[in-house]
mmCIF file of N, CA and C in Angstrom:
data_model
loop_
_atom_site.group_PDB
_atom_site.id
_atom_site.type_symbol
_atom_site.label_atom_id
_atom_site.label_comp_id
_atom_site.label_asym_id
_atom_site.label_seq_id
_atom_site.Cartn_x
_atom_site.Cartn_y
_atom_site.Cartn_z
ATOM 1 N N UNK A 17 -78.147 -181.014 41.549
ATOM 2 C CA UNK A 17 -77.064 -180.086 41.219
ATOM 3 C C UNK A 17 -77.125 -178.943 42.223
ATOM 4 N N UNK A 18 -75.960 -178.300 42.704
ATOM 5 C CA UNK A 18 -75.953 -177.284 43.567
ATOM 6 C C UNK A 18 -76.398 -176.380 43.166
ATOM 7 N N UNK A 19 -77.058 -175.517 43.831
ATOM 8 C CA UNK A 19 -77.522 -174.271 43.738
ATOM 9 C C UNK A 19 -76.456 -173.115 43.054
ATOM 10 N N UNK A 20 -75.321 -173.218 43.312
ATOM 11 C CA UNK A 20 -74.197 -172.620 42.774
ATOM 12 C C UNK A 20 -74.205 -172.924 41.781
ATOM 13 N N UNK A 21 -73.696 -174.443 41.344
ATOM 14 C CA UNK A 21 -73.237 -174.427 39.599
ATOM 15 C C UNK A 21 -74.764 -174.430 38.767
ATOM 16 N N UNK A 22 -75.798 -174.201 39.258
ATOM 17 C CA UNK A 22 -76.802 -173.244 38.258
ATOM 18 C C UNK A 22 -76.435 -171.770 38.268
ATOM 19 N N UNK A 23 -76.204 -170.654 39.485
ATOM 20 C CA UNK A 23 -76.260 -169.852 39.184
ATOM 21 C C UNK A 23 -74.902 -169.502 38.489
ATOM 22 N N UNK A 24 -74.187 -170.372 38.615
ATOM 23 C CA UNK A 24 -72.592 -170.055 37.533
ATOM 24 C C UNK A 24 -73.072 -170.244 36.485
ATOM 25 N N UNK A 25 -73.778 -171.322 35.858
ATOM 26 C CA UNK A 25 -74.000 -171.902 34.404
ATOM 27 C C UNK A 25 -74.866 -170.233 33.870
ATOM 28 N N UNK A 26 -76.292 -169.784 34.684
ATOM 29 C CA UNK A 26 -76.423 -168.893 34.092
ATOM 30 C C UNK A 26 -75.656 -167.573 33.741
ATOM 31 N N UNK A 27 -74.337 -167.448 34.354
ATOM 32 C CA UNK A 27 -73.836 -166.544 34.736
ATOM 33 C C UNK A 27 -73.185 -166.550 33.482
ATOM 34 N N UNK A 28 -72.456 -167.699 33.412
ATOM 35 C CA UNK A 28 -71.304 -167.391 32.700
ATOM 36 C C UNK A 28 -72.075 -167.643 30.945
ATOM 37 N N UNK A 29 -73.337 -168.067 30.888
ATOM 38 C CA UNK A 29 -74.064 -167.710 29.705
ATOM 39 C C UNK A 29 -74.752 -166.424 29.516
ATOM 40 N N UNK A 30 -74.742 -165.752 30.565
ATOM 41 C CA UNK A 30 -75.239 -164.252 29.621
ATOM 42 C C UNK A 30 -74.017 -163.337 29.546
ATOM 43 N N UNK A 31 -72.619 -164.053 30.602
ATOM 44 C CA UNK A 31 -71.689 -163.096 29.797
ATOM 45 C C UNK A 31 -71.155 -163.573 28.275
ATOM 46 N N UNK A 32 -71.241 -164.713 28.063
ATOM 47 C CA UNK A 32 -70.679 -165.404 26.642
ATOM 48 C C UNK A 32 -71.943 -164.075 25.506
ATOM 49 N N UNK A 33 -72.964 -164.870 26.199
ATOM 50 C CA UNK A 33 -73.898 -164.073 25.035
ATOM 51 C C UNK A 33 -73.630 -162.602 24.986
ATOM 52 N N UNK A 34 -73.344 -161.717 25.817
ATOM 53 C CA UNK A 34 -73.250 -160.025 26.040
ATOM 54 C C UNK A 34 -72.081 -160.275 24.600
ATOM 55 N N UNK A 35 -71.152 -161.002 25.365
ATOM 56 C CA UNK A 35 -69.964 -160.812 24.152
ATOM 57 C C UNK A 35 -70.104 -161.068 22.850
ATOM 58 N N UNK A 36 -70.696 -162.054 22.757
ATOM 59 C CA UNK A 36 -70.955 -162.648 21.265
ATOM 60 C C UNK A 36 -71.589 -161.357 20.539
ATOM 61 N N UNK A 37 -72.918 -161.035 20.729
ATOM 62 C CA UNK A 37 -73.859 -160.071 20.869
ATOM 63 C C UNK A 37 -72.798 -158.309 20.373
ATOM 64 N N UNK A 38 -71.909 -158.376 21.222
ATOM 65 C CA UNK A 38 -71.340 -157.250 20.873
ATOM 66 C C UNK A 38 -70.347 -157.200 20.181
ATOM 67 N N UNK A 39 -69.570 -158.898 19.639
ATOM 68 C CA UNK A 39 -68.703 -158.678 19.162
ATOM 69 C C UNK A 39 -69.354 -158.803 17.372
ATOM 70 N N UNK A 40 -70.337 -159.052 17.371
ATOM 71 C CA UNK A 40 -71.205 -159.383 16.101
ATOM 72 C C UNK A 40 -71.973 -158.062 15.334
ATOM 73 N N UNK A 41 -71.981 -157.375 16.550
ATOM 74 C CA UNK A 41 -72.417 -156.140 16.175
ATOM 75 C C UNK A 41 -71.300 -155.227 16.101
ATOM 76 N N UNK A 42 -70.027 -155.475 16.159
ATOM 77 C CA UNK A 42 -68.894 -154.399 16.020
ATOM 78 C C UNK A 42 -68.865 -155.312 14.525
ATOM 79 N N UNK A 43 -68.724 -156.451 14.147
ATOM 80 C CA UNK A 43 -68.361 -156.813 13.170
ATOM 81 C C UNK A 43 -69.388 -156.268 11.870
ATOM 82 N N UNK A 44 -70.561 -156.326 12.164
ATOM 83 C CA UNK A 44 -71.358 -155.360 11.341
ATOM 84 C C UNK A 44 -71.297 -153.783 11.027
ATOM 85 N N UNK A 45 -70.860 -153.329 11.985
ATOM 86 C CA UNK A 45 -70.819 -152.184 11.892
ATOM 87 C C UNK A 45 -69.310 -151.664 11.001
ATOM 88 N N UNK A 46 -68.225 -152.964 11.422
ATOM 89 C CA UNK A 46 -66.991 -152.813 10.199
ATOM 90 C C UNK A 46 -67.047 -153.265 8.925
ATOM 91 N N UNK A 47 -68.173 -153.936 8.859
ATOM 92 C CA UNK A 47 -68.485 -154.012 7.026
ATOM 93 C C UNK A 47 -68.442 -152.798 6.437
ATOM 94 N N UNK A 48 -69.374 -151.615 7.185
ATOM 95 C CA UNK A 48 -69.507 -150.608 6.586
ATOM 96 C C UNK A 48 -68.068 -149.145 6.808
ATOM 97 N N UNK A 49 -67.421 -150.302 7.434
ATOM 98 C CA UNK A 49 -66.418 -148.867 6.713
ATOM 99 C C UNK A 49 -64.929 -148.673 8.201
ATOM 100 N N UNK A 50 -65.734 -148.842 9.218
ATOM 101 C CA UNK A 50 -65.368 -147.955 10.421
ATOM 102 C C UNK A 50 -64.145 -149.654 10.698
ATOM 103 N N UNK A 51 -63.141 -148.856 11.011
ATOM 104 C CA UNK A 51 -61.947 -149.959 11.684
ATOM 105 C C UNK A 51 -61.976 -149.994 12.649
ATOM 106 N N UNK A 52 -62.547 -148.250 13.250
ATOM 107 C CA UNK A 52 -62.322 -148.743 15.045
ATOM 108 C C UNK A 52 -63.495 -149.619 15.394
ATOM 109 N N UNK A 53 -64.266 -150.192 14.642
ATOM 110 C CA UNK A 53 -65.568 -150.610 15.568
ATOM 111 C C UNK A 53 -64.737 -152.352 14.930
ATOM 112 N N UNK A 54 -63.770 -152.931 14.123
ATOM 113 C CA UNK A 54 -62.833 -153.760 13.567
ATOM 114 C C UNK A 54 -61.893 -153.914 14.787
ATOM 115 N N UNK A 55 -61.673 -152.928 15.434
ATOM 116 C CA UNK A 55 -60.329 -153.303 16.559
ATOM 117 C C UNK A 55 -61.259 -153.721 17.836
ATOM 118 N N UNK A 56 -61.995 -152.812 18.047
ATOM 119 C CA UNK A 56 -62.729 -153.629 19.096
ATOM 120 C C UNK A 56 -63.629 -154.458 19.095
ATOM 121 N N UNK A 57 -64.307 -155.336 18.007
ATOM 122 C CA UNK A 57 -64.391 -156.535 18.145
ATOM 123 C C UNK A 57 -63.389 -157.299 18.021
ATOM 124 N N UNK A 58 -62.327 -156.947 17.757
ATOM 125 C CA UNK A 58 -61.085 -158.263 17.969
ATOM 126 C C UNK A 58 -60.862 -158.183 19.823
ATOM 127 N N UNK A 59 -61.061 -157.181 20.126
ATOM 128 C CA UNK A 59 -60.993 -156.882 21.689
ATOM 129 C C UNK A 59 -61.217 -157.732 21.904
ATOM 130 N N UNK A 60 -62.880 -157.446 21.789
ATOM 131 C CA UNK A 60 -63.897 -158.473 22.230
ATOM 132 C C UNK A 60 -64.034 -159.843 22.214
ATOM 133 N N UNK A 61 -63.678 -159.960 21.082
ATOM 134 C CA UNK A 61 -62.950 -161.564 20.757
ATOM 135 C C UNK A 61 -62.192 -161.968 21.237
ATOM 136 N N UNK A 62 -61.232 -161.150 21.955
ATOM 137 C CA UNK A 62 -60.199 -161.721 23.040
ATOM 138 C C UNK A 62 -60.709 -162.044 24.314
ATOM 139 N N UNK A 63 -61.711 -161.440 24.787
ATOM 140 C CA UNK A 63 -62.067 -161.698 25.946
ATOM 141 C C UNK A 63 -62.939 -162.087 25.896
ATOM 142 N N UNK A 64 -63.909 -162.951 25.019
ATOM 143 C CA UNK A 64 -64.625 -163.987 24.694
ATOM 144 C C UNK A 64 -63.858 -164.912 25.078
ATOM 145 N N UNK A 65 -62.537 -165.242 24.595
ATOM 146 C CA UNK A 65 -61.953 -166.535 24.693
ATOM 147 C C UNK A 65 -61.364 -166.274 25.433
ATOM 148 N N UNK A 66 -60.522 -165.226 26.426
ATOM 149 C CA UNK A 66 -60.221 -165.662 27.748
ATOM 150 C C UNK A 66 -61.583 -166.194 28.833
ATOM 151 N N UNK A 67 -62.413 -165.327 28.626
ATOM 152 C CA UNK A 67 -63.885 -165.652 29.491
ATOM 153 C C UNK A 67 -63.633 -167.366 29.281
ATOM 154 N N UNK A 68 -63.826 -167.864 28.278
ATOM 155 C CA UNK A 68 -64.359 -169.385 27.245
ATOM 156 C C UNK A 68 -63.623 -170.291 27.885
ATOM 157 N N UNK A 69 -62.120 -169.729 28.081
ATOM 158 C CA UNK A 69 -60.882 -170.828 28.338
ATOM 159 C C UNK A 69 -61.142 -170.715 29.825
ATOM 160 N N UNK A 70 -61.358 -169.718 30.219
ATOM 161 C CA UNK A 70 -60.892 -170.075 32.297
ATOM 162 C C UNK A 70 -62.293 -170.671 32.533
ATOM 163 N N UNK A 71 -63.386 -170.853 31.776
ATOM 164 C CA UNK A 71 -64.841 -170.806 32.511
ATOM 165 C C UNK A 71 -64.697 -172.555 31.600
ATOM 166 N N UNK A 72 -63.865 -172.879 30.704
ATOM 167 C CA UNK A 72 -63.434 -174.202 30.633
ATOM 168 C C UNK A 72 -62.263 -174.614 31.573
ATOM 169 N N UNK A 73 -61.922 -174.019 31.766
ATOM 170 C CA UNK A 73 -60.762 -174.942 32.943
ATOM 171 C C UNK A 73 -61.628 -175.000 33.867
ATOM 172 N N UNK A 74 -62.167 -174.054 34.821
ATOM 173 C CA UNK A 74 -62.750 -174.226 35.596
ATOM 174 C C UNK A 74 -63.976 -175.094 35.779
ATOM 175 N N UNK A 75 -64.630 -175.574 34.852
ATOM 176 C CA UNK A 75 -66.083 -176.357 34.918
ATOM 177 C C UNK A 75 -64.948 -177.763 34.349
ATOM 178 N N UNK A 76 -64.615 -177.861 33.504
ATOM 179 C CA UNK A 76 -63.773 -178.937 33.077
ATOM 180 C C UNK A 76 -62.762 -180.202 34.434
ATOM 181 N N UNK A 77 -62.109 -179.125 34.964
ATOM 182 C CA UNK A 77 -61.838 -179.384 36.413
ATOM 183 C C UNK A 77 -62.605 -179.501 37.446
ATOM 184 N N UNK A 78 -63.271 -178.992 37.794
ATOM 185 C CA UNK A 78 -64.442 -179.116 39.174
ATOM 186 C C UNK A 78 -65.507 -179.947 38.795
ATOM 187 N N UNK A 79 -65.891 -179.738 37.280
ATOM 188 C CA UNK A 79 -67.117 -180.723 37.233
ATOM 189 C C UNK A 79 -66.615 -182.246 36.714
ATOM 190 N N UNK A 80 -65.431 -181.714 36.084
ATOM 191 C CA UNK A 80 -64.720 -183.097 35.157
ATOM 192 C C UNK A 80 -66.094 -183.583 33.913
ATOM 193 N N UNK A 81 -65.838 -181.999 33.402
ATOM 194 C CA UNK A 81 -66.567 -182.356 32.372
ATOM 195 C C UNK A 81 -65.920 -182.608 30.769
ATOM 196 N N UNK A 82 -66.382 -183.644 30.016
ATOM 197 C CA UNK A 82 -65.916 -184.125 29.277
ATOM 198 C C UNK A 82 -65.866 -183.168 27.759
ATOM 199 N N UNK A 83 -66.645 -182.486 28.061
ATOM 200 C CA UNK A 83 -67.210 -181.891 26.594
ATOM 201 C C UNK A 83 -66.106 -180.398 27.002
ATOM 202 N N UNK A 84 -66.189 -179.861 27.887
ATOM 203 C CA UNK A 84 -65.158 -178.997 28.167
ATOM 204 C C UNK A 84 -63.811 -179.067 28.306
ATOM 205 N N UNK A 85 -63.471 -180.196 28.869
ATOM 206 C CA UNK A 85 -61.988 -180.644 28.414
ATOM 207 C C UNK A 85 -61.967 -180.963 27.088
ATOM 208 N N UNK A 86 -62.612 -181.448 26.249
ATOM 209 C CA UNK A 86 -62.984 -181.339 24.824
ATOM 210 C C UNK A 86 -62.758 -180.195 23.957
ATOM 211 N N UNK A 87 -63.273 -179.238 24.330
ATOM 212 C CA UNK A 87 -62.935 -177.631 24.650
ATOM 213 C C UNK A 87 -61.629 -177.132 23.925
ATOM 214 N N UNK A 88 -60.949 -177.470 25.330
ATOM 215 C CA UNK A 88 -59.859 -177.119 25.685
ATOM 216 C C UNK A 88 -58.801 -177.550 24.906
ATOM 217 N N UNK A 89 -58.963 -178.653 24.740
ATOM 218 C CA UNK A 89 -57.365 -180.076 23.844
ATOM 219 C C UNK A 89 -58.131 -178.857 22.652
ATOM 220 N N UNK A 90 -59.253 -178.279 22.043
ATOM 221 C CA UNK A 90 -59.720 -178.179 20.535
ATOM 222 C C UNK A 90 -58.695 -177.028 20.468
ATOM 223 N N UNK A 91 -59.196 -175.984 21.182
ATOM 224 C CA UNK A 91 -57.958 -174.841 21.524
ATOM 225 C C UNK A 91 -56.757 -175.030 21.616
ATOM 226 N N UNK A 92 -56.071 -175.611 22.806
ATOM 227 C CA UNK A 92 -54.964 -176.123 22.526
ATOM 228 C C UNK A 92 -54.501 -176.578 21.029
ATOM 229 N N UNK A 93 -55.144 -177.222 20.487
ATOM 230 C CA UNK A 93 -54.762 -178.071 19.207
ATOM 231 C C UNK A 93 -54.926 -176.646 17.648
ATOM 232 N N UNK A 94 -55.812 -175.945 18.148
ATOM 233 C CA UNK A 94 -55.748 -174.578 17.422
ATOM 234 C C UNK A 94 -54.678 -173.740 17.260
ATOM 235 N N UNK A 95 -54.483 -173.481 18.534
ATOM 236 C CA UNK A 95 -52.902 -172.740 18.702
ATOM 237 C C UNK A 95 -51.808 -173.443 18.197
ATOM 238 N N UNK A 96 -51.608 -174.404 18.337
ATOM 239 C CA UNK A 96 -50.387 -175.481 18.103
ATOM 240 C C UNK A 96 -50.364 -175.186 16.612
ATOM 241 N N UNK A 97 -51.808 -175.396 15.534
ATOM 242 C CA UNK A 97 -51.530 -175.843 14.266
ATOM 243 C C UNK A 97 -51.358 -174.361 13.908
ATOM 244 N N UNK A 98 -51.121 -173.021 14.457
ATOM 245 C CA UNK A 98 -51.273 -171.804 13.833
ATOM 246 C C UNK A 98 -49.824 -171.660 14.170
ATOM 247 N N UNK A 99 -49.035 -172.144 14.966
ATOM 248 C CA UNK A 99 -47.817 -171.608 15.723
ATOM 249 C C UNK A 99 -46.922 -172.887 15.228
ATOM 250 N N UNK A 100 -47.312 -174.072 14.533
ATOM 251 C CA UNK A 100 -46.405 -174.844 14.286
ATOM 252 C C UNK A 100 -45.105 -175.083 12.688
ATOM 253 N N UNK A 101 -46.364 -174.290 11.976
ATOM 254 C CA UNK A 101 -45.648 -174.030 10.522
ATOM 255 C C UNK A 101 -44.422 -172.890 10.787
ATOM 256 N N UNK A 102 -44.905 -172.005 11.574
ATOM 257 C CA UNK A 102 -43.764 -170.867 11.573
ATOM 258 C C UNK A 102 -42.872 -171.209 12.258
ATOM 259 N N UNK A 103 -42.686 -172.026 13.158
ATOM 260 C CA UNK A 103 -41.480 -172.534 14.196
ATOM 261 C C UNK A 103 -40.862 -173.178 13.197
ATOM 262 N N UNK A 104 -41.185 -174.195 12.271
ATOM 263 C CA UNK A 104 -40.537 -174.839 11.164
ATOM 264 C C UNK A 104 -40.322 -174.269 10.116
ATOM 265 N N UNK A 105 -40.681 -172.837 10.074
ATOM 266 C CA UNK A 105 -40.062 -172.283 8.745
ATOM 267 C C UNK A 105 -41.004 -172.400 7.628
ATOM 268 N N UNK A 106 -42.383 -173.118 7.710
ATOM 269 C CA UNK A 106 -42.862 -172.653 6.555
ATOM 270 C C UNK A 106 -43.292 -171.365 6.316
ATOM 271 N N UNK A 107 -43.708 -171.188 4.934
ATOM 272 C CA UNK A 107 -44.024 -170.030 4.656
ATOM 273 C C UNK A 107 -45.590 -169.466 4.476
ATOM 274 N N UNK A 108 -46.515 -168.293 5.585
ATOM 275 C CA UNK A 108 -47.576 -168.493 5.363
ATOM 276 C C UNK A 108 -48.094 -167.734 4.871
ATOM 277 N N UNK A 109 -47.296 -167.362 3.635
ATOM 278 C CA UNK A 109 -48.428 -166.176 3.155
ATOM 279 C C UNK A 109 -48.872 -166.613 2.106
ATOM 280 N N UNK A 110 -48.759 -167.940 1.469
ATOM 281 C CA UNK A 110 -49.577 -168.639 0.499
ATOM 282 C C UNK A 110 -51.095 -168.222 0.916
ATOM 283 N N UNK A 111 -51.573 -168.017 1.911
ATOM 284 C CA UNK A 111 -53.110 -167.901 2.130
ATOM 285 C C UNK A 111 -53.162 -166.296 1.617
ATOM 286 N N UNK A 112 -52.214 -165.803 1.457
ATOM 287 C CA UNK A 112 -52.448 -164.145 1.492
ATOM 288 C C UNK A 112 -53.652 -163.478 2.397
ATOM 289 N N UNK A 113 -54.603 -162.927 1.985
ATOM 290 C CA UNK A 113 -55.116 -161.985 2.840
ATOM 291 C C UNK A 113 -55.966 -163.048 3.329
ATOM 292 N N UNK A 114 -56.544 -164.193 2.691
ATOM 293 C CA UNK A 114 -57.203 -165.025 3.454
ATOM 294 C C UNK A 114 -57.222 -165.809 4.285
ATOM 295 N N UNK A 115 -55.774 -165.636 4.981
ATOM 296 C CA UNK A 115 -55.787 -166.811 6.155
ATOM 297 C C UNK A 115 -56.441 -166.159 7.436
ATOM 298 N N UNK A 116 -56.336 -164.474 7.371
ATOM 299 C CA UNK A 116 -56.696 -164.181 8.904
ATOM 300 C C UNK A 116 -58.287 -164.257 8.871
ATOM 301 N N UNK A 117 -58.938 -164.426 7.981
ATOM 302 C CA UNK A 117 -60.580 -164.662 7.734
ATOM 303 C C UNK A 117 -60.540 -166.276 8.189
ATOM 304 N N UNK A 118 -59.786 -167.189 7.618
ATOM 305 C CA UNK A 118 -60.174 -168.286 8.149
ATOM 306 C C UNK A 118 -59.490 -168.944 9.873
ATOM 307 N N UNK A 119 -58.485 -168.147 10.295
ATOM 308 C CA UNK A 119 -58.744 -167.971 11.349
ATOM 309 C C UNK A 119 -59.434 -167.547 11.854
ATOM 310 N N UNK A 120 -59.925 -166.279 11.701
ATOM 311 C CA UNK A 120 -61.439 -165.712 12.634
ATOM 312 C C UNK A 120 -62.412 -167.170 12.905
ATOM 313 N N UNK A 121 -62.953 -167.384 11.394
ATOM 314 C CA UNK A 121 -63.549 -168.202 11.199
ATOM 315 C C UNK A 121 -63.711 -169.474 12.126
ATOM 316 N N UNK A 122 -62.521 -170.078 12.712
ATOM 317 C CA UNK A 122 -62.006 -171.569 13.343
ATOM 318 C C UNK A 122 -62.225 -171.085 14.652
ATOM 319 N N UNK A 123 -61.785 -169.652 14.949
ATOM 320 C CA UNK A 123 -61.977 -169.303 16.580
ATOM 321 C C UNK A 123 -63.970 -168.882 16.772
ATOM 322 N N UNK A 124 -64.590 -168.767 15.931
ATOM 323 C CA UNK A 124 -65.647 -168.211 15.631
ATOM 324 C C UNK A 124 -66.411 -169.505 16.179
ATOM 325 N N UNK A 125 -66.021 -170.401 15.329
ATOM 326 C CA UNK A 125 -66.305 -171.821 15.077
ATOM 327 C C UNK A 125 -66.693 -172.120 16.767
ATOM 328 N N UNK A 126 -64.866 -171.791 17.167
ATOM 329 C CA UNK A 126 -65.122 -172.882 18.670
ATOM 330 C C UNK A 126 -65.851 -171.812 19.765
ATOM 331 N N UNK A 127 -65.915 -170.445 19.458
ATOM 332 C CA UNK A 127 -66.910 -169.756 20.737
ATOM 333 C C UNK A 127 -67.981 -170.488 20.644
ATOM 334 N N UNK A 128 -68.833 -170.310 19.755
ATOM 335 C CA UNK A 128 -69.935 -170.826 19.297
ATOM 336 C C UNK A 128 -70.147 -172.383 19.894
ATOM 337 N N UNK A 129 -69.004 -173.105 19.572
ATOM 338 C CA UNK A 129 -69.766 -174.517 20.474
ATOM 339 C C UNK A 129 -69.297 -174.212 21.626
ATOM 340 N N UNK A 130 -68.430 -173.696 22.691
ATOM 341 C CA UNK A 130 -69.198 -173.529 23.759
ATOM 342 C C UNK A 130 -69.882 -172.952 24.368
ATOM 343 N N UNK A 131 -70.214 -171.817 23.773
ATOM 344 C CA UNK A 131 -71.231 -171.547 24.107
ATOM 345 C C UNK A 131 -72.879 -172.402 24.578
ATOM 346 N N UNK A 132 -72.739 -173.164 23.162
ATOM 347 C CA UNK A 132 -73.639 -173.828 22.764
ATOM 348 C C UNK A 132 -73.705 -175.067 24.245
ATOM 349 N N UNK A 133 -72.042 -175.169 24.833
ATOM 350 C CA UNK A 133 -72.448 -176.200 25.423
ATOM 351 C C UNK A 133 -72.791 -175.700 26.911
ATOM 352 N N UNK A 134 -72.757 -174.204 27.157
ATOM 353 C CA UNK A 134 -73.055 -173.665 28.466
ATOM 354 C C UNK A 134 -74.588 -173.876 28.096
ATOM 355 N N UNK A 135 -74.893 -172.918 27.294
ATOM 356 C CA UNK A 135 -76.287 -172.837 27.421
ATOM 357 C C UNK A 135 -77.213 -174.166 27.677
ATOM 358 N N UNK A 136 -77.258 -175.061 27.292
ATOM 359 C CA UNK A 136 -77.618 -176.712 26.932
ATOM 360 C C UNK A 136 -77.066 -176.821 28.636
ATOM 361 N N UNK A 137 -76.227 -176.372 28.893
ATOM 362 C CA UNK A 137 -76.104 -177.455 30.643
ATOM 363 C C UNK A 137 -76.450 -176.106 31.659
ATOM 364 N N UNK A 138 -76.801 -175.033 31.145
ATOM 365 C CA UNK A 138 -77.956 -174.345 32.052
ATOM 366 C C UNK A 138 -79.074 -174.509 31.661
ATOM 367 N N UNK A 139 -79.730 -174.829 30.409
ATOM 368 C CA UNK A 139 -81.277 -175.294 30.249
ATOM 369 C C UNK A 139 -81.766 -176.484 31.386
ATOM 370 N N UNK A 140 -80.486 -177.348 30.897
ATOM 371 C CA UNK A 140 -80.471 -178.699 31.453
ATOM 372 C C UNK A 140 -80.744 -178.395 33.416
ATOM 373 N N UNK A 141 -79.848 -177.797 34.156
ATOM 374 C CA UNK A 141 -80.027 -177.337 35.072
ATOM 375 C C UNK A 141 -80.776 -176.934 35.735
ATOM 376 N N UNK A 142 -81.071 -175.914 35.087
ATOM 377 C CA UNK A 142 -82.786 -175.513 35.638
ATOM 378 C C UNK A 142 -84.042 -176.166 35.371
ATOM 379 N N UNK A 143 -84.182 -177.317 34.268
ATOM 380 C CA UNK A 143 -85.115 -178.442 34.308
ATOM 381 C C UNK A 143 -85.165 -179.070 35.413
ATOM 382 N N UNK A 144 -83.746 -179.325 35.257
ATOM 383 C CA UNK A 144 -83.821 -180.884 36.659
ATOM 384 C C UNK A 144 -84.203 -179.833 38.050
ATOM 385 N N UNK A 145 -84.133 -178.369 38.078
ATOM 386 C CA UNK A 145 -84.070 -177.854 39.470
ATOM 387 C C UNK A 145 -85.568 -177.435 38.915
ATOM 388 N N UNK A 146 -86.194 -177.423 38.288
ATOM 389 C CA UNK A 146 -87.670 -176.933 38.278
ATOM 390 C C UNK A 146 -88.757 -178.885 38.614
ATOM 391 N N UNK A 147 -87.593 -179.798 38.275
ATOM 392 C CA UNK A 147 -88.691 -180.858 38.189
ATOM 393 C C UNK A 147 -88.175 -181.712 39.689
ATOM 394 N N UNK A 148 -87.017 -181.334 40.358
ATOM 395 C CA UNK A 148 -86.727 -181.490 41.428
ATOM 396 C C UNK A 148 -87.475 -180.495 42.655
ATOM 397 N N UNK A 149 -88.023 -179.683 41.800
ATOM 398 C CA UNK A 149 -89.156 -178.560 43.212
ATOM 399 C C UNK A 149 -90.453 -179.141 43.260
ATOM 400 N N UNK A 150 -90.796 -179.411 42.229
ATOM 401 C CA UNK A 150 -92.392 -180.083 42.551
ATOM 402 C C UNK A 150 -92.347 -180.924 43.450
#
């Protein structure tokens, strides 16, 4: 593996983690009361998943990786099922206050596996480049 897509893999795993990390700790800190520390982890959450989506197009495309285009259709297919009832007119406030919790929840869901799948193909990376130096 190139010397590059290790130091990308680590790269783009300690920015996932910075975010996660801070968006987990704004979310704690809005249990107890405070909204502004509520608006900016939704920030943060936004730019978790812009980070998530271009650092999946990009490895998805260049590496033609399967689990990241995987990714991507999951997202894609996220947006679609949140944006498809209202184009047709259903009505969504049957969930009342609980649908925007289980959205969090579904986007929560998919940071988390990729994360899961950066980290796992920078472990992976630096094995094969620690057992490729001996």
């Amino acid at each position: 593996m190139d010397k590059n897509y290790k130091m990308t893999f680590r790269m783009d795993t300690y920015v996932q983690g910075t975010l996660i990390l801070l968006t987990l700790g704004c979310g704690l800190m809005s249990l107890f009361g405070s909204i502004n520390f509520m608006i900016l982890g939704m920030a943060l959450l936004f730019s978790l998943g812009v980070w998530q989506v271009s650092s999946g197009l990009l490895f998805g495309i260049l590496l033609k990786d399967r689990k990241r285009l995987t990714y991507l259709f999951s997202v894609i297919g996220f947006f679609t099922s949140m944006a498809i009832p209202e184009l047709l007119g259903f009505n969504m406030n049957r969930f009342g206050e609980v649908g925007p919790y289980i959205a969090f929840s579904l986007m929560a869901i998919l940071a988390f596996y990729y994360f899961s799948i950066t980290m796992y193909d920078m472990v992976a990376t630096n094995t094969e480049y620690m057992r490729t130096r001996n």
